[in-house]
Amino acid sequence: MKPIKVALLGCGTVGTQVVRLLDEQADDLAARVGAPVELAGIAVRRPDRHRDVPKHLLTADAAGLVTSDVDVVVEVIGGIEPVRTLLLDALRGGKSVVSANKALLAESAGELFAAADESGADLYFEAAVAGAIPLLRPLRESLAGDRITRVMGIVNGTTNYILSAMDETGANYGETLEEASRLGYAEADPTADVDGYDAASKAAILASIAFHTRVTAGDVYREGISAVTSADVAAARTLGRTIKLLAICERVDDSVAVRVHPAMIPRSHPLASVNGAFNAVFVEAEAAGQLMFYGQGAGGAPTASAVLGDLVAVARNRVHGGRGPRESAYAALEVRPVGQVETRYHLSLDVADKAGVLASVAAVFAEHNVSIAAVRQEGRTDDASLVIVTHAAPDAALKSTVDKVAGLPAVREVVSVMRVEGEDS
Ligand code: NDP
Ligand code: HSE
C-alpha cells in the first residue's frame, strides 16, 4: 500500500511528541488509516540543535519540504509568517494541512479554507483550541444539526495554571509563569497567554464554528490576567468565589458577542475546580442542552494527541476518498461590541466611613441605571471597605459607573473591579 507521506513543520514542545507518537504507534496508525503514515521530512529553524530525531529527516528549508512530494503537511511552528505562506502553498498544491496554530487560524481561516477548496485538500486544526480536548470536531460535525447559543470556558492552560496557583498557595505571578513555560504550556512569547491573545484567538475559532460566522481575533474583546492582583484573588475568596480567565461566545438575537476576560465565579461552579493547565468548555445548544468538555489544554503530549487524531482523519480521506468539513460562514452574523453585552460587576472600594458615603456611591449606580444586587461594608475607623455586586447591565454602563465612582471624594481607592459570571443575574 502506498504510504501517506507527511511533512512536519516545527519540532519543539508539540512537534517532538508528534514524532514520538508517529514512531511508537506506526503499526496501529497504518491499520487505522489503511496505509503506512511516513515522516518525509521535519523542518526546523536550527537543524543542528535537534539530536533526538533522525538527522536525515531534518531541514531548514520549510518551503522546499512543503512543495516536495508529500501528501500532508503538519504545522506546529506557530505565529503568522512564514507559516501562512507555507500553508497556503501546501493547500494550493493539494496537500492536506493539520495545524495547531490558533493565531493563524483566528486571523486567516477564510483565506486558508479558500485555498483548500481550490485544490480539494483538507484543513484540520483540532489542536489549536483546548489542547487534547476533542472540541472542534463535535462543534463542526456532531452539533452541525443543532443551534448553538453559547460557548463558555477556560481555554488557556498557562493562565489557568497561574490563577490556580495564586488562589491555592498565594504563589507569586512571575515565578508561576516561569514554571508554566518550563512545562511547555506557554507560547513562545508568553505575553500571548497572560494578555489574553491566545484565548482570544481560540474564542474567535470557537465562535466562527459555533455560529457559522467568520470571527477573527480582532473581533474579540480581550483582557488578560496581568492586572489581576492578590487583592482581587483575596476579594474573590472572601465572597466564596475564585477568578478564572474565561472565553465567552454568545449568540444574542441576530448577532454574536465574543469576549475574553478574567471573571469571578462561585466556588461551587464546575469551572472553579478546573485547575492547573486543564481546560473546560461548556456548550449550550437549543436541542442538545448543556454539554461540557474537559481535559488537558496544553503540553506536548496532549496536544500531539489532537494533532495525530487530525492526521489520521486526513490520511483516511486520502486513502479512502472524501473530504472533511469546509468553512461554514453562511450565517455572517454581526459581531456585537462588548459595551452592548450584559455583564455583572464586583467592585471593592476603600471609602471614608462617614454618613452619606454609601448614598453618594449608590446615586452613581442609579444615575447609570445599574441595579445593585448586594452591598457589604466592613470597618468602622477612618477607612472602610465597601463591596458591591451588581445585577446584569450593559458593560458600557458598568464601566462608566466605575469611572465615576472612582472620582468621588469619599472613595479613596478602587481596590478591585472584576466581572462576575456563573450566577443568576
Ligand atoms: P515551540 O516553540 O516549542 O516549537 C516551535 C518549533 O518551530 C521549533 O522546533 C522551531 O525550530 C520551529 N520553527 C520556528 N520557526 C521556524 C521556521 N521559520 N521554519 C521552520 N521551523 C521553525 O512551540 P510549541 O511546540 O509549543 O507550539 C507549536 C504550535 O502549537 C504553536 O502554534 C502553538 O500555539 C501550538 N500549540 C502549543 C501547545 C503547547 O502546549 N505547547 C498546545 C496547543 C497548541 P527550532 O527548534 O530549531 O527553534
Ligand atoms: N499556550 C497555550 C495555553 C497552549 O497555555 O493554553 C495551548 O494552546
Tab-separated table of C-alpha atoms and ligand atoms in Angstrom:
chain	number	residue	atom	x	y	z
A	1	MET	CA	0.000	0.000	0.000
A	2	LYS	CA	1.399	3.433	-0.971
A	3	PRO	CA	2.392	5.297	2.226
A	4	ILE	CA	0.922	8.654	3.235
A	5	LYS	CA	3.919	10.991	3.277
A	6	VAL	CA	3.942	13.644	5.984
A	7	ALA	CA	5.952	16.876	6.168
A	8	LEU	CA	6.310	18.093	9.751
A	9	LEU	CA	6.897	21.822	10.187
A	10	GLY	CA	8.356	22.517	13.645
A	11	CYS	CA	9.798	20.143	16.191
A	12	GLY	CA	9.548	21.861	19.571
A	13	THR	CA	7.288	21.013	22.535
A	14	VAL	CA	4.487	19.650	20.346
A	15	GLY	CA	6.491	18.514	17.296
A	16	THR	CA	8.816	16.205	19.269
A	17	GLN	CA	5.752	14.447	20.714
A	18	VAL	CA	4.210	14.111	17.242
A	19	VAL	CA	7.436	12.435	16.053
A	20	ARG	CA	7.423	10.104	19.081
A	21	LEU	CA	3.784	9.045	18.611
A	22	LEU	CA	4.238	8.522	14.860
A	23	ASP	CA	7.168	6.230	15.605
A	24	GLU	CA	5.690	4.368	18.601
A	25	GLN	CA	2.271	3.809	17.021
A	26	ALA	CA	3.328	3.255	13.427
A	27	ASP	CA	1.655	-0.152	13.097
A	28	ASP	CA	-1.633	0.898	14.717
A	29	LEU	CA	-1.764	4.099	12.655
A	30	ALA	CA	-1.218	2.148	9.442
A	31	ALA	CA	-4.055	-0.214	10.386
A	32	ARG	CA	-6.395	2.661	11.264
A	33	VAL	CA	-5.598	4.682	8.128
A	34	GLY	CA	-5.346	1.781	5.720
A	35	ALA	CA	-1.789	2.751	4.661
A	36	PRO	CA	1.525	3.429	6.441
A	37	VAL	CA	1.969	7.020	7.671
A	38	GLU	CA	5.543	8.012	6.929
A	39	LEU	CA	7.508	11.095	8.013
A	40	ALA	CA	9.116	12.513	4.853
A	41	GLY	CA	10.891	15.444	6.498
A	42	ILE	CA	10.993	17.766	9.501
A	43	ALA	CA	11.556	21.500	9.012
A	44	VAL	CA	13.019	23.456	11.926
A	45	ARG	CA	14.846	26.757	12.343
A	46	ARG	CA	18.102	25.249	13.664
A	47	PRO	CA	18.573	21.624	12.471
A	48	ASP	CA	21.899	21.257	14.350
A	49	ARG	CA	20.083	21.584	17.724
A	50	HIS	CA	17.823	18.549	17.206
A	51	ARG	CA	19.691	15.426	18.267
A	52	ASP	CA	16.719	13.237	19.197
A	53	VAL	CA	15.175	12.932	15.734
A	54	PRO	CA	16.644	11.145	12.669
A	55	LYS	CA	19.209	13.538	11.167
A	56	HIS	CA	18.390	12.686	7.536
A	57	LEU	CA	14.823	13.990	8.009
A	58	LEU	CA	15.829	17.446	9.280
A	59	THR	CA	15.905	20.512	7.070
A	60	ALA	CA	15.875	24.281	7.470
A	61	ASP	CA	14.125	24.583	4.090
A	62	ALA	CA	10.447	24.527	5.097
A	63	ALA	CA	9.309	25.932	1.722
A	64	GLY	CA	11.158	23.167	-0.144
A	65	LEU	CA	9.684	20.483	2.107
A	66	VAL	CA	6.132	21.772	1.650
A	67	THR	CA	6.393	21.707	-2.139
A	68	SER	CA	8.108	18.290	-2.235
A	69	ASP	CA	6.285	15.028	-2.886
A	70	VAL	CA	4.239	14.860	0.343
A	71	ASP	CA	0.526	14.237	0.966
A	72	VAL	CA	0.017	16.017	4.286
A	73	VAL	CA	1.673	18.991	5.983
A	74	VAL	CA	1.531	19.061	9.790
A	75	GLU	CA	2.331	22.523	11.139
A	76	VAL	CA	3.477	23.046	14.729
A	77	ILE	CA	5.676	26.126	14.325
A	78	GLY	CA	3.235	28.842	15.428
A	79	GLY	CA	2.801	32.521	14.525
A	80	ILE	CA	1.622	34.134	11.299
A	81	GLU	CA	4.542	34.344	8.839
A	82	PRO	CA	6.242	32.419	7.314
A	83	VAL	CA	3.604	29.830	8.284
A	84	ARG	CA	0.717	31.493	6.449
A	85	THR	CA	2.626	31.460	3.142
A	86	LEU	CA	3.838	27.885	3.708
A	87	LEU	CA	0.334	26.572	4.399
A	88	LEU	CA	-1.241	28.460	1.501
A	89	ASP	CA	1.401	26.941	-0.802
A	90	ALA	CA	0.726	23.489	0.651
A	91	LEU	CA	-3.063	23.750	0.264
A	92	ARG	CA	-2.887	25.222	-3.254
A	93	GLY	CA	-0.581	22.323	-4.139
A	94	GLY	CA	-3.274	19.863	-2.999
A	95	LYS	CA	-1.614	18.864	0.287
A	96	SER	CA	-3.910	18.479	3.258
A	97	VAL	CA	-2.949	20.531	6.293
A	98	VAL	CA	-3.134	19.790	10.016
A	99	SER	CA	-2.240	22.767	12.207
A	100	ALA	CA	-2.131	23.597	15.923
A	101	ASN	CA	-1.762	27.297	15.159
A	102	LYS	CA	-4.636	29.281	16.728
A	103	ALA	CA	-3.025	32.650	15.995
A	104	LEU	CA	-3.022	31.912	12.254
A	105	LEU	CA	-6.444	30.222	12.153
A	106	ALA	CA	-8.016	33.134	14.042
A	107	GLU	CA	-6.606	35.586	11.526
A	108	SER	CA	-6.588	33.781	8.189
A	109	ALA	CA	-9.073	30.904	8.317
A	110	GLY	CA	-11.082	32.292	5.369
A	111	GLU	CA	-8.026	32.518	3.137
A	112	LEU	CA	-6.772	29.070	4.160
A	113	PHE	CA	-10.169	27.411	3.597
A	114	ALA	CA	-10.414	29.102	0.188
A	115	ALA	CA	-7.024	27.657	-0.784
A	116	ALA	CA	-8.140	24.225	0.465
A	117	ASP	CA	-11.311	24.483	-1.665
A	118	GLU	CA	-9.277	25.366	-4.781
A	119	SER	CA	-7.460	22.040	-4.657
A	120	GLY	CA	-9.905	19.860	-2.693
A	121	ALA	CA	-7.477	19.457	0.213
A	122	ASP	CA	-8.403	19.113	3.899
A	123	LEU	CA	-7.740	21.675	6.633
A	124	TYR	CA	-7.958	20.381	10.226
A	125	PHE	CA	-6.933	22.207	13.413
A	126	GLU	CA	-8.338	20.425	16.483
A	127	ALA	CA	-5.133	21.055	18.485
A	128	ALA	CA	-5.452	24.816	18.036
A	129	VAL	CA	-8.164	25.032	20.731
A	130	ALA	CA	-8.040	23.403	24.174
A	131	GLY	CA	-5.107	21.008	23.577
A	132	ALA	CA	-6.153	17.369	23.832
A	133	ILE	CA	-9.884	18.019	24.220
A	134	PRO	CA	-11.990	16.930	21.231
A	135	LEU	CA	-13.988	20.139	20.844
A	136	LEU	CA	-13.824	21.482	17.289
A	137	ARG	CA	-14.931	18.205	15.729
A	138	PRO	CA	-18.021	17.951	17.977
A	139	LEU	CA	-18.867	21.558	17.098
A	140	ARG	CA	-18.154	21.175	13.369
A	141	GLU	CA	-19.741	17.751	12.972
A	142	SER	CA	-21.717	16.299	15.908
A	143	LEU	CA	-23.620	19.551	16.597
A	144	ALA	CA	-23.985	20.568	12.931
A	145	GLY	CA	-27.728	19.858	13.134
A	146	ASP	CA	-28.344	21.965	16.241
A	147	ARG	CA	-28.369	25.685	17.014
A	148	ILE	CA	-25.577	26.607	19.424
A	149	THR	CA	-26.384	29.556	21.683
A	150	ARG	CA	-23.332	29.807	23.954
A	151	VAL	CA	-19.797	28.501	24.316
A	152	MET	CA	-18.033	29.408	27.554
A	153	GLY	CA	-14.952	28.119	29.250
A	154	ILE	CA	-11.324	28.084	30.223
A	155	VAL	CA	-9.235	27.751	27.061
A	156	ASN	CA	-5.757	28.828	28.153
A	157	GLY	CA	-3.690	26.414	30.227
A	158	THR	CA	-0.919	28.835	31.181
A	159	THR	CA	-3.186	31.468	32.739
A	160	ASN	CA	-5.273	28.808	34.460
A	161	TYR	CA	-2.068	27.348	35.893
A	162	ILE	CA	-1.089	30.810	37.212
A	163	LEU	CA	-4.535	31.732	38.610
A	164	SER	CA	-4.910	28.301	40.269
A	165	ALA	CA	-1.530	28.728	41.990
A	166	MET	CA	-2.354	32.297	43.104
A	167	ASP	CA	-5.640	31.039	44.554
A	168	GLU	CA	-4.365	27.850	46.192
A	169	THR	CA	-0.970	28.843	47.583
A	170	GLY	CA	-0.800	32.620	47.119
A	171	ALA	CA	2.080	31.889	44.714
A	172	ASN	CA	3.929	34.670	43.008
A	173	TYR	CA	2.715	35.532	39.496
A	174	GLY	CA	6.150	35.757	37.821
A	175	GLU	CA	7.539	32.515	39.254
A	176	THR	CA	4.421	30.594	38.275
A	177	LEU	CA	4.624	31.904	34.714
A	178	GLU	CA	8.250	30.697	34.508
A	179	GLU	CA	7.132	27.266	35.692
A	180	ALA	CA	4.329	27.157	33.080
A	181	SER	CA	6.896	27.993	30.367
A	182	ARG	CA	9.275	25.302	31.644
A	183	LEU	CA	6.453	22.744	31.494
A	184	GLY	CA	5.814	23.627	27.833
A	185	TYR	CA	2.387	25.219	28.353
A	186	ALA	CA	3.205	28.820	27.444
A	187	GLU	CA	3.530	30.242	23.948
A	188	ALA	CA	6.989	31.148	22.589
A	189	ASP	CA	6.091	34.698	23.703
A	190	PRO	CA	4.152	34.150	26.966
A	191	THR	CA	2.572	37.610	26.780
A	192	ALA	CA	0.251	35.941	24.230
A	193	ASP	CA	-1.052	33.874	27.160
A	194	VAL	CA	-1.109	36.377	30.022
A	195	ASP	CA	-2.507	39.246	27.961
A	196	GLY	CA	-5.311	37.039	26.626
A	197	TYR	CA	-4.306	36.979	22.927
A	198	ASP	CA	-4.077	33.181	22.858
A	199	ALA	CA	-7.531	32.799	24.445
A	200	ALA	CA	-8.938	35.477	22.113
A	201	SER	CA	-7.693	33.522	19.071
A	202	LYS	CA	-9.302	30.366	20.448
A	203	ALA	CA	-12.551	32.236	21.182
A	204	ALA	CA	-12.592	33.526	17.592
A	205	ILE	CA	-12.176	29.976	16.251
A	206	LEU	CA	-14.895	28.616	18.563
A	207	ALA	CA	-17.339	31.421	17.713
A	208	SER	CA	-16.704	31.055	13.971
A	209	ILE	CA	-17.550	27.364	14.067
A	210	ALA	CA	-20.370	27.563	16.612
A	211	PHE	CA	-22.214	30.438	14.922
A	212	HIS	CA	-21.335	29.782	11.248
A	213	THR	CA	-19.876	33.279	11.056
A	214	ARG	CA	-16.336	34.414	10.325
A	215	VAL	CA	-14.980	35.876	13.578
A	216	THR	CA	-11.337	36.963	13.764
A	217	ALA	CA	-9.177	37.588	16.841
A	218	GLY	CA	-9.565	41.326	16.237
A	219	ASP	CA	-13.343	40.984	16.755
A	220	VAL	CA	-12.875	39.574	20.251
A	221	TYR	CA	-12.972	41.836	23.316
A	222	ARG	CA	-9.838	40.922	25.268
A	223	GLU	CA	-8.456	41.449	28.758
A	224	GLY	CA	-5.654	39.268	30.134
A	225	ILE	CA	-4.654	38.408	33.670
A	226	SER	CA	-1.640	40.689	34.079
A	227	ALA	CA	-3.774	43.181	36.031
A	228	VAL	CA	-5.206	40.512	38.377
A	229	THR	CA	-3.738	41.188	41.822
A	230	SER	CA	-3.535	39.171	45.008
A	231	ALA	CA	-6.113	41.667	46.366
A	232	ASP	CA	-8.541	40.560	43.619
A	233	VAL	CA	-7.884	36.898	44.448
A	234	ALA	CA	-8.405	37.576	48.172
A	235	ALA	CA	-11.605	39.564	47.493
A	236	ALA	CA	-12.959	36.664	45.461
A	237	ARG	CA	-12.059	34.164	48.176
A	238	THR	CA	-13.835	36.220	50.877
A	239	LEU	CA	-17.007	36.050	48.802
A	240	GLY	CA	-16.779	32.302	48.147
A	241	ARG	CA	-15.631	32.896	44.572
A	242	THR	CA	-12.499	32.292	42.519
A	243	ILE	CA	-11.043	34.056	39.484
A	244	LYS	CA	-10.709	32.384	36.075
A	245	LEU	CA	-9.813	33.716	32.621
A	246	LEU	CA	-12.956	32.957	30.616
A	247	ALA	CA	-13.680	32.904	26.905
A	248	ILE	CA	-17.375	33.606	26.317
A	249	CYS	CA	-19.008	33.332	22.883
A	250	GLU	CA	-22.738	34.134	22.848
A	251	ARG	CA	-25.453	34.378	20.284
A	252	VAL	CA	-27.515	37.471	21.109
A	253	ASP	CA	-30.562	37.745	18.795
A	254	ASP	CA	-29.069	38.020	15.287
A	255	SER	CA	-25.583	38.921	16.431
A	256	VAL	CA	-22.701	37.313	18.276
A	257	ALA	CA	-20.646	38.628	21.182
A	258	VAL	CA	-17.211	37.209	21.860
A	259	ARG	CA	-15.096	38.188	24.838
A	260	VAL	CA	-12.137	37.045	26.909
A	261	HIS	CA	-11.568	38.446	30.381
A	262	PRO	CA	-10.940	37.384	33.968
A	263	ALA	CA	-14.130	36.836	35.953
A	264	MET	CA	-15.177	35.823	39.448
A	265	ILE	CA	-17.163	32.598	39.536
A	266	PRO	CA	-18.702	30.852	42.557
A	267	ARG	CA	-16.526	28.114	44.055
A	268	SER	CA	-19.487	25.770	43.567
A	269	HIS	CA	-19.386	26.336	39.763
A	270	PRO	CA	-17.944	23.362	37.795
A	271	LEU	CA	-15.310	25.638	36.191
A	272	ALA	CA	-13.989	26.605	39.660
A	273	SER	CA	-12.490	23.148	40.125
A	274	VAL	CA	-10.699	23.199	36.745
A	275	ASN	CA	-7.128	23.730	37.907
A	276	GLY	CA	-3.574	23.788	36.565
A	277	ALA	CA	-3.197	23.522	32.795
A	278	PHE	CA	-6.592	21.834	32.407
A	279	ASN	CA	-9.250	23.441	30.200
A	280	ALA	CA	-13.029	23.037	30.278
A	281	VAL	CA	-15.660	24.355	27.901
A	282	PHE	CA	-19.457	24.454	28.261
A	283	VAL	CA	-21.534	24.395	25.115
A	284	GLU	CA	-25.240	25.229	25.135
A	285	ALA	CA	-27.358	24.251	22.159
A	286	GLU	CA	-31.122	24.544	21.699
A	287	ALA	CA	-31.828	20.837	21.259
A	288	ALA	CA	-28.819	19.212	22.949
A	289	GLY	CA	-28.985	21.394	26.073
A	290	GLN	CA	-25.751	21.708	28.055
A	291	LEU	CA	-22.572	19.836	27.206
A	292	MET	CA	-19.222	20.016	28.967
A	293	PHE	CA	-15.779	19.226	27.554
A	294	TYR	CA	-12.822	18.803	29.927
A	295	GLY	CA	-9.182	17.741	29.658
A	296	GLN	CA	-5.556	18.785	29.317
A	297	GLY	CA	-5.448	22.081	27.471
A	298	ALA	CA	-1.714	22.427	26.917
A	299	GLY	CA	1.552	20.492	26.872
A	300	GLY	CA	3.430	18.495	24.259
A	301	ALA	CA	1.877	15.028	24.517
A	302	PRO	CA	-1.789	16.100	24.992
A	303	THR	CA	-1.546	18.477	22.035
A	304	ALA	CA	0.181	15.850	19.907
A	305	SER	CA	-2.763	13.519	20.598
A	306	ALA	CA	-5.114	16.022	18.928
A	307	VAL	CA	-2.662	16.517	16.037
A	308	LEU	CA	-2.453	12.764	15.457
A	309	GLY	CA	-6.247	12.454	15.513
A	310	ASP	CA	-6.451	15.025	12.716
A	311	LEU	CA	-3.610	13.360	10.838
A	312	VAL	CA	-5.464	10.033	10.893
A	313	ALA	CA	-8.643	11.764	9.623
A	314	VAL	CA	-6.950	13.498	6.662
A	315	ALA	CA	-4.864	10.409	5.853
A	316	ARG	CA	-8.038	8.278	5.797
A	317	ASN	CA	-9.597	10.752	3.359
A	318	ARG	CA	-6.520	10.381	1.126
A	319	VAL	CA	-6.730	6.608	1.199
A	320	HIS	CA	-10.498	6.070	1.034
A	321	GLY	CA	-11.647	9.311	-0.638
A	322	GLY	CA	-13.855	12.080	0.782
A	323	ARG	CA	-13.155	15.398	2.403
A	324	GLY	CA	-13.524	16.872	5.877
A	325	PRO	CA	-15.865	19.800	6.584
A	326	ARG	CA	-15.249	23.093	4.785
A	327	GLU	CA	-15.596	26.544	6.297
A	328	SER	CA	-19.204	27.256	7.268
A	329	ALA	CA	-19.664	31.042	7.483
A	330	TYR	CA	-23.034	31.360	5.728
A	331	ALA	CA	-24.840	32.957	8.711
A	332	ALA	CA	-22.494	36.010	8.613
A	333	LEU	CA	-23.881	37.385	11.898
A	334	GLU	CA	-22.871	40.825	13.104
A	335	VAL	CA	-20.286	40.913	15.898
A	336	ARG	CA	-21.629	42.991	18.787
A	337	PRO	CA	-19.248	45.296	20.752
A	338	VAL	CA	-18.683	44.330	24.394
A	339	GLY	CA	-20.230	47.608	25.605
A	340	GLN	CA	-23.653	46.325	24.484
A	341	VAL	CA	-23.240	42.951	26.202
A	342	GLU	CA	-24.949	42.426	29.569
A	343	THR	CA	-22.432	41.601	32.305
A	344	ARG	CA	-22.242	41.844	36.099
A	345	TYR	CA	-19.522	43.568	38.117
A	346	HIS	CA	-17.953	43.061	41.525
A	347	LEU	CA	-16.450	46.232	42.924
A	348	SER	CA	-14.335	46.623	46.064
A	349	LEU	CA	-13.715	50.176	47.292
A	350	ASP	CA	-11.766	51.808	50.119
A	351	VAL	CA	-14.023	54.600	51.358
A	352	ALA	CA	-14.238	57.040	54.239
A	353	ASP	CA	-16.594	55.635	56.892
A	354	LYS	CA	-18.902	58.571	57.353
A	355	ALA	CA	-22.537	59.464	56.831
A	356	GLY	CA	-23.689	59.825	53.235
A	357	VAL	CA	-20.863	57.848	51.576
A	358	LEU	CA	-22.986	54.859	50.713
A	359	ALA	CA	-25.730	57.153	49.397
A	360	SER	CA	-23.272	59.043	47.140
A	361	VAL	CA	-21.920	55.765	45.712
A	362	ALA	CA	-25.413	54.326	45.229
A	363	ALA	CA	-26.505	57.528	43.455
A	364	VAL	CA	-23.877	56.957	40.728
A	365	PHE	CA	-25.207	53.455	40.129
A	366	ALA	CA	-28.765	54.787	39.914
A	367	GLU	CA	-27.696	57.555	37.526
A	368	HIS	CA	-26.308	54.896	35.110
A	369	ASN	CA	-29.351	52.674	35.567
A	370	VAL	CA	-27.217	49.923	37.110
A	371	SER	CA	-29.038	47.909	39.738
A	372	ILE	CA	-27.117	46.785	42.821
A	373	ALA	CA	-27.564	43.137	43.868
A	374	ALA	CA	-25.553	43.148	47.110
A	375	VAL	CA	-23.584	45.600	49.274
A	376	ARG	CA	-21.295	44.844	52.186
A	377	GLN	CA	-19.370	47.312	54.289
A	378	GLU	CA	-16.568	46.432	56.688
A	379	GLY	CA	-14.581	48.672	59.039
A	380	ARG	CA	-15.568	51.371	61.464
A	381	THR	CA	-12.460	53.515	61.642
A	382	ASP	CA	-11.329	56.156	59.185
A	383	ASP	CA	-11.270	53.701	56.289
A	384	ALA	CA	-13.973	51.257	55.403
A	385	SER	CA	-14.152	48.659	52.711
A	386	LEU	CA	-17.254	48.669	50.559
A	387	VAL	CA	-18.042	45.682	48.347
A	388	ILE	CA	-20.750	45.988	45.687
A	389	VAL	CA	-22.046	43.311	43.334
A	390	THR	CA	-24.351	44.472	40.546
A	391	HIS	CA	-27.165	42.869	38.627
A	392	ALA	CA	-26.637	42.430	34.870
A	393	ALA	CA	-26.334	45.676	32.926
A	394	PRO	CA	-24.714	46.754	29.649
A	395	ASP	CA	-20.941	46.564	30.064
A	396	ALA	CA	-20.538	50.174	28.871
A	397	ALA	CA	-22.873	51.410	31.660
A	398	LEU	CA	-20.943	49.396	34.243
A	399	LYS	CA	-17.615	50.823	33.047
A	400	SER	CA	-18.913	54.412	33.193
A	401	THR	CA	-20.286	53.760	36.676
A	402	VAL	CA	-16.896	52.543	37.920
A	403	ASP	CA	-15.114	55.535	36.358
A	404	LYS	CA	-17.467	57.998	38.060
A	405	VAL	CA	-17.389	56.179	41.417
A	406	ALA	CA	-13.568	56.244	41.327
A	407	GLY	CA	-13.698	60.054	41.110
A	408	LEU	CA	-15.978	60.557	44.164
A	409	PRO	CA	-14.274	62.481	47.012
A	410	ALA	CA	-15.313	59.793	49.550
A	411	VAL	CA	-13.710	56.970	47.541
A	412	ARG	CA	-10.036	56.601	48.497
A	413	GLU	CA	-9.207	53.687	46.224
A	414	VAL	CA	-10.888	51.278	43.814
A	415	VAL	CA	-9.253	48.097	45.146
A	416	SER	CA	-10.728	45.578	42.747
A	417	VAL	CA	-13.061	45.563	39.733
A	418	MET	CA	-13.961	42.201	38.275
A	419	ARG	CA	-16.790	40.841	36.150
A	420	VAL	CA	-18.944	38.131	37.743
A	421	GLU	CA	-20.081	35.064	35.785
A	422	GLY	CA	-21.797	31.794	36.531
A	423	GLU	CA	-24.536	33.109	38.843
A	424	ASP	CA	-28.119	34.124	38.300
A	425	SER	CA	-28.229	37.785	37.400
B	1	NDP	P1	7.952	25.549	20.199
B	1	NDP	O1	8.440	26.964	20.312
B	1	NDP	O2	8.327	24.597	21.271
B	1	NDP	O3	8.433	24.922	18.811
B	1	NDP	C1	8.408	25.627	17.619
B	1	NDP	C2	9.174	24.853	16.553
B	1	NDP	O4	9.070	25.556	15.318
B	1	NDP	C3	10.658	24.695	16.837
B	1	NDP	O5	11.081	23.387	16.519
B	1	NDP	C4	11.319	25.694	15.876
B	1	NDP	O6	12.607	25.289	15.416
B	1	NDP	C5	10.367	25.670	14.724
B	1	NDP	N1	10.405	26.883	13.917
B	1	NDP	C6	10.259	28.159	14.332
B	1	NDP	N2	10.337	28.999	13.288
B	1	NDP	C7	10.513	28.221	12.187
B	1	NDP	C8	10.665	28.491	10.815
B	1	NDP	N3	10.632	29.740	10.347
B	1	NDP	N4	10.838	27.452	9.959
B	1	NDP	C9	10.868	26.185	10.421
B	1	NDP	N5	10.731	25.872	11.736
B	1	NDP	C10	10.555	26.875	12.589
B	1	NDP	O7	6.366	25.651	20.042
B	1	NDP	P2	5.247	24.613	20.530
B	1	NDP	O8	5.595	23.257	20.111
B	1	NDP	O9	4.933	24.860	21.970
B	1	NDP	O10	3.965	25.165	19.748
B	1	NDP	C11	3.842	24.956	18.358
B	1	NDP	C12	2.441	25.348	17.905
B	1	NDP	O11	1.482	24.577	18.612
B	1	NDP	C13	2.061	26.804	18.149
B	1	NDP	O12	1.179	27.237	17.140
B	1	NDP	C14	1.304	26.728	19.477
B	1	NDP	O13	0.394	27.803	19.630
B	1	NDP	C15	0.565	25.425	19.273
B	1	NDP	N6	0.132	24.778	20.490
B	1	NDP	C16	1.007	24.582	21.506
B	1	NDP	C17	0.608	23.954	22.655
B	1	NDP	C18	1.514	23.736	23.803
B	1	NDP	O14	1.031	23.324	24.863
B	1	NDP	N7	2.825	23.974	23.680
B	1	NDP	C19	-0.792	23.482	22.811
B	1	NDP	C20	-1.634	23.736	21.656
B	1	NDP	C21	-1.178	24.354	20.548
B	1	NDP	P3	13.878	25.244	16.407
B	1	NDP	O15	13.534	24.173	17.409
B	1	NDP	O16	15.004	24.858	15.551
B	1	NDP	O17	13.957	26.593	17.020
B	2	HSE	N1	-0.180	28.451	25.452
B	2	HSE	C1	-1.370	27.706	25.312
B	2	HSE	C2	-2.028	27.542	26.657
B	2	HSE	C3	-1.068	26.351	24.727
B	2	HSE	O1	-1.391	27.815	27.676
B	2	HSE	O2	-3.194	27.158	26.704
B	2	HSE	C4	-2.307	25.550	24.395
B	2	HSE	O3	-2.998	26.110	23.334
